[in-house]
Amino acid sequence: MGVMEKIKEIEAEMARTQKNKATNYHLGTLKAKLAKLRNELLIEQGGGGGGGPSEGFDVARLGDARVALIGFPSVGKSTLQGKLTGTESEAAAYEFTTLTCIPGTMHYKGSKVQVLDLPGIIEGAAHGKGRGKEVIACARNADAILIVLDAGKEGLNRHREILELELETVGIRMNQRPPDVTFKKKASGGVRFSSTVPLTKLGPDPEKLATQIMREYRINSADLLAREDITVDQLVDVIVGNRVYKPCCYFYNKIDTITIEEVDQLARMPHSLVGSVAKKYNVGEPLEDDPLKAMIWDYLGLTRIYTKRKGQQPDLSEPVVLSAIRKGTTVKALCQNISTQMLRDFNFAMVWGKSAKHSPQRCGVNHPLMDEDVVQIVTKTNAQQRQDKNYQSMVQGFSDKYHKKKFDAKKKKQGKLRR
């Protein structure tokens, strides 16, 4: 029996099993087996050879954040990318016009957001149909996902539900946060299970269920501490360990083809925005401010920070854009964004803005910053740097680097003279 047949058999058994406290243990074991088989199927389809990204999908990471456009064929992804970024992508009335990943850059509030126009995916994309494996791999590497849907087809075809299922099958968890669970494998000692809150969603014996799920993955010794009331699916995600958590928003395109009642119903869906690219409803030109760009900005969690030198006015022309998804929005993330040497020589920061209790406020590296804050970084003096315990090794490192550079230049010059 192949992997696909085993997956269908387990799904059929789960469908005919009633959900109650008595069957919770059995269902949890089935979910663990199902997650393991799906992971094996993805490894088989990937070839396991590490051949690198597929041709046409290896796009360099640029800008402050990355958004992937996901949707069925002919829903208007290429036209939407043109309105967001100004990139000219082929658009036509037939399906599968876009066959590779087309990148573009959206400029909004001083930030540069990379927008990827991906080929349309179909049902079964998680198992490799229609180049779905490559498309979903790009979505896993993005900071956020924008699902584009055809408002005229949504009522009958349930495209939103199908796309959510395809993305969840490959381990993408949309608009969720990682469960507050600590899981650590050990070489010996057995399974130690503990929790700080009552676990009401794991049946009458949570420890027995967790131990059985670990056995499915051949884990015999581990420590697991749950700090929140988790479900069986969340427990499986923690044990598997390869899940990614992405913010996701939905854009219902072509609302000019449906009634006002249907538009109102779609607009009330969670994380959703309705509009029309052709009629410019909620979507403007590349350099215009519109509700869709504002929604993408909010879901990416971007923050603009203006820098200031001592005794000078702040530079308001070009902000440093921090991302809560990537490095965070603290003073430490700001220093890392500018220079690693600045973080090494950091003394304190002076902050003006909404995050400061008073202006200016003297802060450390862990101070959280807010949008449009002004920050002045003060580095250590030479006397303070000499008191650092790593000062001697740092000076020696600089000296070795200088002499190596000088030696290489001399060797290169001698090689030219011999010619």
CSV table of C-alpha atoms in Angstrom, one decimal:
chain,number,residue,atom,x,y,z
A,1,MET,CA,0.0,0.0,0.0
A,2,GLY,CA,1.4,3.4,-1.1
A,3,VAL,CA,1.6,6.5,1.0
A,4,MET,CA,-1.4,8.2,-0.7
A,5,GLU,CA,-3.6,5.1,-0.1
A,6,LYS,CA,-2.6,5.1,3.6
A,7,ILE,CA,-3.5,8.8,3.9
A,8,LYS,CA,-6.9,8.2,2.3
A,9,GLU,CA,-7.5,5.3,4.6
A,10,ILE,CA,-6.7,7.3,7.7
A,11,GLU,CA,-8.8,10.3,6.5
A,12,ALA,CA,-11.8,7.9,5.9
A,13,GLU,CA,-11.4,6.4,9.4
A,14,MET,CA,-11.3,9.9,11.0
A,15,ALA,CA,-14.4,10.9,9.1
A,16,ARG,CA,-16.4,8.0,10.4
A,17,THR,CA,-15.2,8.3,14.0
A,18,GLN,CA,-17.4,10.3,16.3
A,19,LYS,CA,-15.7,13.1,18.2
A,20,ASN,CA,-16.1,12.8,22.0
A,21,LYS,CA,-13.9,12.2,25.1
A,22,ALA,CA,-13.9,8.5,24.6
A,23,THR,CA,-12.4,8.7,21.1
A,24,ASN,CA,-10.1,11.6,21.7
A,25,TYR,CA,-7.1,9.3,22.3
A,26,HIS,CA,-7.8,7.4,19.1
A,27,LEU,CA,-8.3,10.5,17.0
A,28,GLY,CA,-5.0,12.0,18.3
A,29,THR,CA,-3.1,8.9,17.3
A,30,LEU,CA,-4.6,9.0,13.8
A,31,LYS,CA,-3.7,12.7,13.4
A,32,ALA,CA,-0.1,12.0,14.4
A,33,LYS,CA,0.0,9.2,11.8
A,34,LEU,CA,-1.6,11.4,9.2
A,35,ALA,CA,0.9,14.2,9.8
A,36,LYS,CA,3.8,11.8,9.5
A,37,LEU,CA,2.6,10.3,6.2
A,38,ARG,CA,2.1,13.7,4.7
A,39,ASN,CA,5.6,14.7,5.7
A,40,GLU,CA,6.9,11.5,4.1
A,41,LEU,CA,5.0,12.2,0.9
A,42,LEU,CA,6.5,15.7,0.6
A,43,ILE,CA,10.0,14.3,1.1
A,44,GLU,CA,9.4,11.7,-1.7
A,45,GLN,CA,8.1,14.3,-4.1
A,46,GLY,CA,11.0,16.6,-3.3
A,47,GLY,CA,13.4,13.8,-4.3
A,48,GLY,CA,15.5,14.2,-1.1
A,49,GLY,CA,18.5,15.0,-3.3
A,50,GLY,CA,18.8,18.7,-2.3
A,51,GLY,CA,18.8,19.8,-5.9
A,52,GLY,CA,18.1,23.4,-5.0
A,53,PRO,CA,15.2,25.6,-5.9
A,54,SER,CA,13.3,24.9,-9.2
A,55,GLU,CA,14.1,27.0,-12.2
A,56,GLY,CA,12.1,30.3,-12.2
A,57,PHE,CA,11.3,30.2,-8.5
A,58,ASP,CA,14.8,31.1,-7.0
A,59,VAL,CA,14.2,34.8,-6.3
A,60,ALA,CA,16.7,36.9,-4.3
A,61,ARG,CA,15.4,38.2,-1.0
A,62,LEU,CA,15.1,42.0,-1.3
A,63,GLY,CA,13.4,44.8,0.6
A,64,ASP,CA,12.1,45.1,4.2
A,65,ALA,CA,9.6,42.3,3.8
A,66,ARG,CA,8.2,39.7,1.4
A,67,VAL,CA,4.6,39.0,0.5
A,68,ALA,CA,3.5,36.0,-1.7
A,69,LEU,CA,0.4,36.2,-3.8
A,70,ILE,CA,-1.5,32.8,-3.7
A,71,GLY,CA,-4.7,32.0,-5.6
A,72,PHE,CA,-6.4,29.9,-8.2
A,73,PRO,CA,-5.7,30.6,-11.9
A,74,SER,CA,-7.3,33.7,-13.5
A,75,VAL,CA,-8.3,35.5,-10.3
A,76,GLY,CA,-6.2,38.7,-11.1
A,77,LYS,CA,-2.9,38.1,-9.3
A,78,SER,CA,-0.7,39.5,-12.1
A,79,THR,CA,-2.9,42.6,-12.6
A,80,LEU,CA,-3.0,43.2,-8.8
A,81,GLN,CA,0.8,42.9,-8.6
A,82,GLY,CA,1.0,45.5,-11.4
A,83,LYS,CA,-1.2,47.9,-9.4
A,84,LEU,CA,0.9,47.3,-6.2
A,85,THR,CA,4.4,47.5,-7.6
A,86,GLY,CA,4.2,48.8,-11.2
A,87,THR,CA,5.8,45.6,-12.5
A,88,GLU,CA,4.5,44.5,-15.9
A,89,SER,CA,3.5,40.9,-15.8
A,90,GLU,CA,1.8,39.0,-18.5
A,91,ALA,CA,-2.0,38.9,-18.0
A,92,ALA,CA,-4.6,37.2,-20.3
A,93,ALA,CA,-8.1,35.8,-20.3
A,94,TYR,CA,-6.8,32.2,-20.2
A,95,GLU,CA,-5.6,30.2,-17.2
A,96,PHE,CA,-2.0,29.7,-16.1
A,97,THR,CA,-0.7,32.8,-17.8
A,98,THR,CA,2.0,33.1,-15.1
A,99,LEU,CA,4.3,30.0,-15.1
A,100,THR,CA,7.2,31.2,-12.9
A,101,CYS,CA,7.7,33.5,-9.9
A,102,ILE,CA,7.6,37.2,-10.9
A,103,PRO,CA,9.0,39.6,-8.3
A,104,GLY,CA,8.1,43.3,-7.8
A,105,THR,CA,8.7,46.0,-5.2
A,106,MET,CA,5.9,47.9,-3.5
A,107,HIS,CA,6.9,51.3,-2.1
A,108,TYR,CA,4.7,52.3,0.9
A,109,LYS,CA,5.4,54.7,3.8
A,110,GLY,CA,9.1,54.7,3.0
A,111,SER,CA,9.4,50.9,3.0
A,112,LYS,CA,10.2,48.5,0.2
A,113,VAL,CA,8.1,45.3,0.2
A,114,GLN,CA,8.9,42.5,-2.2
A,115,VAL,CA,5.7,41.1,-3.8
A,116,LEU,CA,5.9,37.7,-5.5
A,117,ASP,CA,3.4,36.9,-8.2
A,118,LEU,CA,3.2,33.1,-8.2
A,119,PRO,CA,1.5,30.7,-10.7
A,120,GLY,CA,-2.1,29.7,-9.9
A,121,ILE,CA,-2.4,26.6,-7.8
A,122,ILE,CA,-5.2,24.0,-8.0
A,123,GLU,CA,-6.7,21.5,-5.6
A,124,GLY,CA,-4.1,18.9,-4.7
A,125,ALA,CA,-1.2,21.4,-4.9
A,126,ALA,CA,0.2,20.2,-1.6
A,127,HIS,CA,0.8,16.8,-3.2
A,128,GLY,CA,2.7,18.3,-6.2
A,129,LYS,CA,-0.1,19.0,-8.7
A,130,GLY,CA,0.3,21.9,-11.1
A,131,ARG,CA,3.8,22.9,-9.7
A,132,GLY,CA,2.1,23.4,-6.4
A,133,LYS,CA,5.2,22.2,-4.5
A,134,GLU,CA,7.3,25.1,-5.9
A,135,VAL,CA,4.6,27.6,-5.3
A,136,ILE,CA,4.0,26.6,-1.7
A,137,ALA,CA,7.8,26.5,-1.0
A,138,CYS,CA,7.9,30.2,-2.0
A,139,ALA,CA,4.9,30.9,0.3
A,140,ARG,CA,6.8,29.2,3.2
A,141,ASN,CA,9.8,31.6,2.7
A,142,ALA,CA,7.6,34.7,2.6
A,143,ASP,CA,6.9,37.0,5.6
A,144,ALA,CA,3.2,37.1,4.9
A,145,ILE,CA,0.7,35.6,2.4
A,146,LEU,CA,-1.9,37.5,0.4
A,147,ILE,CA,-4.6,35.1,-0.9
A,148,VAL,CA,-6.4,36.5,-3.9
A,149,LEU,CA,-9.9,35.1,-4.6
A,150,ASP,CA,-12.5,35.6,-7.3
A,151,ALA,CA,-15.6,37.0,-5.6
A,152,GLY,CA,-17.8,35.7,-8.4
A,153,LYS,CA,-16.7,32.1,-7.9
A,154,GLU,CA,-16.3,32.0,-4.2
A,155,GLY,CA,-20.0,31.2,-3.3
A,156,LEU,CA,-20.1,28.0,-5.3
A,157,ASN,CA,-16.5,26.7,-5.3
A,158,ARG,CA,-15.3,27.3,-1.7
A,159,HIS,CA,-11.8,28.4,-3.0
A,160,ARG,CA,-10.9,30.0,0.3
A,161,GLU,CA,-11.5,26.7,2.2
A,162,ILE,CA,-9.5,24.7,-0.4
A,163,LEU,CA,-6.5,27.0,-0.3
A,164,GLU,CA,-6.4,27.0,3.5
A,165,LEU,CA,-6.5,23.2,3.5
A,166,GLU,CA,-3.6,23.0,0.9
A,167,LEU,CA,-1.4,25.4,2.9
A,168,GLU,CA,-2.1,23.7,6.2
A,169,THR,CA,-1.3,20.3,4.7
A,170,VAL,CA,2.3,21.4,4.1
A,171,GLY,CA,2.7,22.9,7.6
A,172,ILE,CA,1.8,26.6,7.1
A,173,ARG,CA,-0.3,27.9,10.0
A,174,MET,CA,-2.1,31.1,9.0
A,175,ASN,CA,-3.0,33.8,11.5
A,176,GLN,CA,-1.9,31.6,14.4
A,177,ARG,CA,0.8,32.0,17.0
A,178,PRO,CA,3.1,29.1,18.1
A,179,PRO,CA,1.7,27.3,21.1
A,180,ASP,CA,3.3,28.1,24.4
A,181,VAL,CA,4.8,24.7,24.8
A,182,THR,CA,8.5,23.7,25.5
A,183,PHE,CA,9.6,20.5,23.9
A,184,LYS,CA,13.1,19.1,24.2
A,185,LYS,CA,14.3,15.6,23.0
A,186,LYS,CA,16.7,13.7,25.3
A,187,ALA,CA,19.0,10.7,24.8
A,188,SER,CA,17.5,8.8,27.8
A,189,GLY,CA,15.2,9.2,30.8
A,190,GLY,CA,11.8,8.5,29.2
A,191,VAL,CA,9.0,11.0,28.7
A,192,ARG,CA,8.3,13.7,31.2
A,193,PHE,CA,5.0,15.5,30.7
A,194,SER,CA,3.9,18.5,32.8
A,195,SER,CA,1.6,21.5,32.4
A,196,THR,CA,0.9,24.7,34.3
A,197,VAL,CA,-2.8,24.9,33.3
A,198,PRO,CA,-5.6,22.3,33.1
A,199,LEU,CA,-5.5,20.5,29.7
A,200,THR,CA,-9.2,20.1,28.7
A,201,LYS,CA,-8.7,19.4,25.0
A,202,LEU,CA,-6.4,16.4,25.2
A,203,GLY,CA,-8.9,13.9,26.8
A,204,PRO,CA,-8.9,12.3,30.2
A,205,ASP,CA,-5.2,11.3,30.1
A,206,PRO,CA,-3.1,14.0,28.3
A,207,GLU,CA,0.2,12.3,29.2
A,208,LYS,CA,-0.8,9.0,27.6
A,209,LEU,CA,-1.9,10.8,24.4
A,210,ALA,CA,1.3,12.8,24.2
A,211,THR,CA,3.5,9.7,24.8
A,212,GLN,CA,1.6,7.8,22.1
A,213,ILE,CA,2.1,10.6,19.6
A,214,MET,CA,5.8,10.8,20.4
A,215,ARG,CA,6.1,7.0,19.8
A,216,GLU,CA,4.7,7.5,16.2
A,217,TYR,CA,7.8,9.6,15.6
A,218,ARG,CA,10.1,7.2,17.4
A,219,ILE,CA,10.7,9.6,20.3
A,220,ASN,CA,11.2,7.6,23.5
A,221,SER,CA,12.7,10.3,25.7
A,222,ALA,CA,11.7,14.0,25.9
A,223,ASP,CA,10.6,16.8,28.2
A,224,LEU,CA,7.3,18.5,27.4
A,225,LEU,CA,5.9,21.5,29.3
A,226,ALA,CA,2.6,23.0,28.3
A,227,ARG,CA,1.8,26.5,29.5
A,228,GLU,CA,-1.6,26.8,27.8
A,229,ASP,CA,-4.6,24.6,27.0
A,230,ILE,CA,-3.5,23.1,23.6
A,231,THR,CA,-5.4,20.9,21.1
A,232,VAL,CA,-4.3,17.6,19.6
A,233,ASP,CA,-3.3,19.4,16.4
A,234,GLN,CA,-1.1,21.9,18.2
A,235,LEU,CA,0.5,19.1,20.2
A,236,VAL,CA,1.4,17.3,16.9
A,237,ASP,CA,2.7,20.6,15.5
A,238,VAL,CA,5.1,21.0,18.4
A,239,ILE,CA,6.4,17.5,18.2
A,240,VAL,CA,6.9,17.6,14.4
A,241,GLY,CA,8.7,20.9,14.7
A,242,ASN,CA,8.7,22.0,11.1
A,243,ARG,CA,5.6,24.2,11.1
A,244,VAL,CA,5.8,27.9,10.1
A,245,TYR,CA,3.4,30.6,11.3
A,246,LYS,CA,2.5,33.3,8.8
A,247,PRO,CA,0.1,36.3,8.9
A,248,CYS,CA,-2.4,35.9,6.0
A,249,CYS,CA,-4.9,38.3,4.5
A,250,TYR,CA,-7.6,37.7,1.9
A,251,PHE,CA,-8.4,40.0,-1.1
A,252,TYR,CA,-11.7,39.3,-2.9
A,253,ASN,CA,-11.3,40.6,-6.4
A,254,LYS,CA,-13.9,41.3,-9.1
A,255,ILE,CA,-16.7,42.4,-6.7
A,256,ASP,CA,-18.2,44.3,-9.6
A,257,THR,CA,-19.6,41.0,-10.8
A,258,ILE,CA,-21.7,40.2,-7.7
A,259,THR,CA,-24.6,41.7,-5.8
A,260,ILE,CA,-24.2,44.2,-3.0
A,261,GLU,CA,-25.5,41.6,-0.5
A,262,GLU,CA,-22.8,39.1,-1.5
A,263,VAL,CA,-20.2,41.9,-1.2
A,264,ASP,CA,-21.4,42.7,2.3
A,265,GLN,CA,-21.2,39.0,3.2
A,266,LEU,CA,-17.6,38.6,1.9
A,267,ALA,CA,-16.5,41.9,3.6
A,268,ARG,CA,-17.5,40.5,7.0
A,269,MET,CA,-15.2,37.4,6.6
A,270,PRO,CA,-12.2,37.5,9.0
A,271,HIS,CA,-8.9,39.0,7.7
A,272,SER,CA,-10.6,40.0,4.4
A,273,LEU,CA,-10.8,43.0,2.1
A,274,VAL,CA,-13.1,43.3,-1.0
A,275,GLY,CA,-12.2,45.2,-4.1
A,276,SER,CA,-11.8,45.3,-7.8
A,277,VAL,CA,-8.5,45.8,-9.6
A,278,ALA,CA,-10.2,46.7,-12.9
A,279,LYS,CA,-12.6,49.3,-11.3
A,280,LYS,CA,-9.9,50.5,-8.8
A,281,TYR,CA,-12.1,49.7,-5.8
A,282,ASN,CA,-9.8,49.6,-2.7
A,283,VAL,CA,-6.8,49.3,-5.0
A,284,GLY,CA,-4.9,52.3,-6.4
A,285,GLU,CA,-1.9,53.0,-8.6
A,286,PRO,CA,1.6,51.9,-7.4
A,287,LEU,CA,2.5,55.2,-5.7
A,288,GLU,CA,-1.0,55.9,-4.2
A,289,ASP,CA,-2.2,55.1,-0.7
A,290,ASP,CA,-5.0,52.6,-0.7
A,291,PRO,CA,-6.7,50.2,1.8
A,292,LEU,CA,-5.0,47.1,0.4
A,293,LYS,CA,-1.5,48.5,0.9
A,294,ALA,CA,-2.5,49.6,4.4
A,295,MET,CA,-3.7,46.1,5.2
A,296,ILE,CA,-0.5,44.5,3.9
A,297,TRP,CA,1.5,47.0,6.0
A,298,ASP,CA,-0.4,46.1,9.2
A,299,TYR,CA,-0.1,42.3,8.7
A,300,LEU,CA,3.6,42.6,8.1
A,301,GLY,CA,4.1,44.4,11.4
A,302,LEU,CA,6.5,47.0,9.9
A,303,THR,CA,7.8,50.0,12.0
A,304,ARG,CA,9.5,53.2,10.7
A,305,ILE,CA,12.4,54.5,12.8
A,306,TYR,CA,14.1,57.8,12.2
A,307,THR,CA,17.8,58.1,13.2
A,308,LYS,CA,19.4,61.2,14.7
A,309,ARG,CA,23.0,62.3,15.2
A,310,LYS,CA,24.1,64.2,18.3
A,311,GLY,CA,23.5,67.9,18.0
A,312,GLN,CA,21.7,67.5,14.6
A,313,GLN,CA,18.1,67.3,13.4
A,314,PRO,CA,16.7,63.8,12.8
A,315,ASP,CA,16.8,62.4,9.2
A,316,LEU,CA,13.2,62.2,8.2
A,317,SER,CA,13.9,61.5,4.5
A,318,GLU,CA,14.7,57.8,4.7
A,319,PRO,CA,13.5,55.8,7.7
A,320,VAL,CA,15.0,52.5,8.9
A,321,VAL,CA,12.1,50.0,8.6
A,322,LEU,CA,12.0,47.2,11.2
A,323,SER,CA,9.9,44.1,10.9
A,324,ALA,CA,8.3,42.3,13.9
A,325,ILE,CA,8.4,39.1,11.9
A,326,ARG,CA,12.1,39.1,11.1
A,327,LYS,CA,14.4,40.7,13.8
A,328,GLY,CA,11.8,42.5,15.9
A,329,THR,CA,11.2,46.1,16.6
A,330,THR,CA,13.6,46.7,19.5
A,331,VAL,CA,16.7,49.0,19.8
A,332,LYS,CA,18.8,45.9,19.3
A,333,ALA,CA,17.1,45.1,16.0
A,334,LEU,CA,17.8,48.7,14.9
A,335,CYS,CA,21.5,48.4,15.7
A,336,GLN,CA,21.7,45.1,13.8
A,337,ASN,CA,19.9,46.7,10.8
A,338,ILE,CA,22.5,49.6,10.7
A,339,SER,CA,25.7,47.9,11.7
A,340,THR,CA,26.9,44.9,13.8
A,341,GLN,CA,29.8,47.1,15.0
A,342,MET,CA,27.2,49.6,16.4
A,343,LEU,CA,25.6,46.8,18.5
A,344,ARG,CA,29.1,45.8,19.8
A,345,ASP,CA,29.9,49.3,20.9
A,346,PHE,CA,26.4,50.2,22.1
A,347,ASN,CA,26.2,52.2,25.3
A,348,PHE,CA,22.7,53.5,25.4
A,349,ALA,CA,20.0,55.0,23.2
A,350,MET,CA,18.0,58.3,23.4
A,351,VAL,CA,14.4,57.8,22.2
A,352,TRP,CA,11.8,60.4,21.2
A,353,GLY,CA,8.3,59.3,20.3
A,354,LYS,CA,5.3,57.2,21.3
A,355,SER,CA,7.3,54.4,22.9
A,356,ALA,CA,9.1,56.9,25.3
A,357,LYS,CA,7.6,57.7,28.7
A,358,HIS,CA,9.2,61.1,28.5
A,359,SER,CA,11.2,62.8,25.7
A,360,PRO,CA,14.0,61.9,25.4
A,361,GLN,CA,14.1,58.7,27.3
A,362,ARG,CA,17.4,56.9,27.9
A,363,CYS,CA,16.9,53.2,26.9
A,364,GLY,CA,18.8,49.9,26.6
A,365,VAL,CA,18.9,47.4,23.7
A,366,ASN,CA,15.7,45.6,24.7
A,367,HIS,CA,13.5,48.8,24.6
A,368,PRO,CA,10.5,48.1,22.2
A,369,LEU,CA,10.2,50.9,19.6
A,370,MET,CA,7.0,52.2,17.9
A,371,ASP,CA,6.2,53.6,14.5
A,372,GLU,CA,7.9,56.9,13.7
A,373,ASP,CA,10.1,57.0,16.8
A,374,VAL,CA,13.3,59.0,16.7
A,375,VAL,CA,16.4,57.3,18.0
A,376,GLN,CA,19.9,58.5,18.8
A,377,ILE,CA,22.5,55.7,19.4
A,378,VAL,CA,25.3,56.6,21.8
A,379,THR,CA,28.3,54.3,21.6
A,380,LYS,CA,31.0,53.6,24.2
A,381,THR,CA,34.0,55.9,24.6
A,382,ASN,CA,37.5,54.5,24.1
A,383,ALA,CA,38.0,54.4,27.9
A,384,GLN,CA,34.8,52.3,28.3
A,385,GLN,CA,35.9,49.9,25.4
A,386,ARG,CA,39.2,49.3,27.1
A,387,GLN,CA,37.4,48.1,30.3
A,388,ASP,CA,35.6,45.4,28.2
A,389,LYS,CA,36.9,41.9,28.9
A,390,ASN,CA,36.9,41.1,25.2
A,391,TYR,CA,38.8,44.2,24.3
A,392,GLN,CA,42.2,42.5,23.9
A,393,SER,CA,40.8,39.8,21.6
A,394,MET,CA,39.0,42.4,19.6
A,395,VAL,CA,42.1,44.5,19.1
A,396,GLN,CA,44.1,41.3,18.1
A,397,GLY,CA,41.4,40.4,15.6
A,398,PHE,CA,41.6,43.8,14.0
A,399,SER,CA,45.4,43.6,13.9
A,400,ASP,CA,45.3,40.1,12.3
A,401,LYS,CA,42.8,41.3,9.7
A,402,TYR,CA,45.0,44.3,8.8
A,403,HIS,CA,48.2,42.3,8.4
A,404,LYS,CA,46.5,39.6,6.4
A,405,LYS,CA,45.1,42.3,4.0
A,406,LYS,CA,48.6,43.9,3.7
A,407,PHE,CA,50.2,40.5,3.1
A,408,ASP,CA,47.7,39.6,0.4
A,409,ALA,CA,48.2,42.9,-1.4
A,410,LYS,CA,52.0,42.4,-1.3
A,411,LYS,CA,51.7,38.9,-2.7
A,412,LYS,CA,49.4,40.1,-5.5
A,413,LYS,CA,51.9,42.9,-6.4
A,414,GLN,CA,54.8,40.4,-6.5
A,415,GLY,CA,52.8,38.2,-8.8
A,416,LYS,CA,52.2,41.0,-11.3
A,417,LEU,CA,55.9,41.9,-11.3
A,418,ARG,CA,57.0,38.4,-12.1
A,419,ARG,CA,54.8,38.4,-15.2
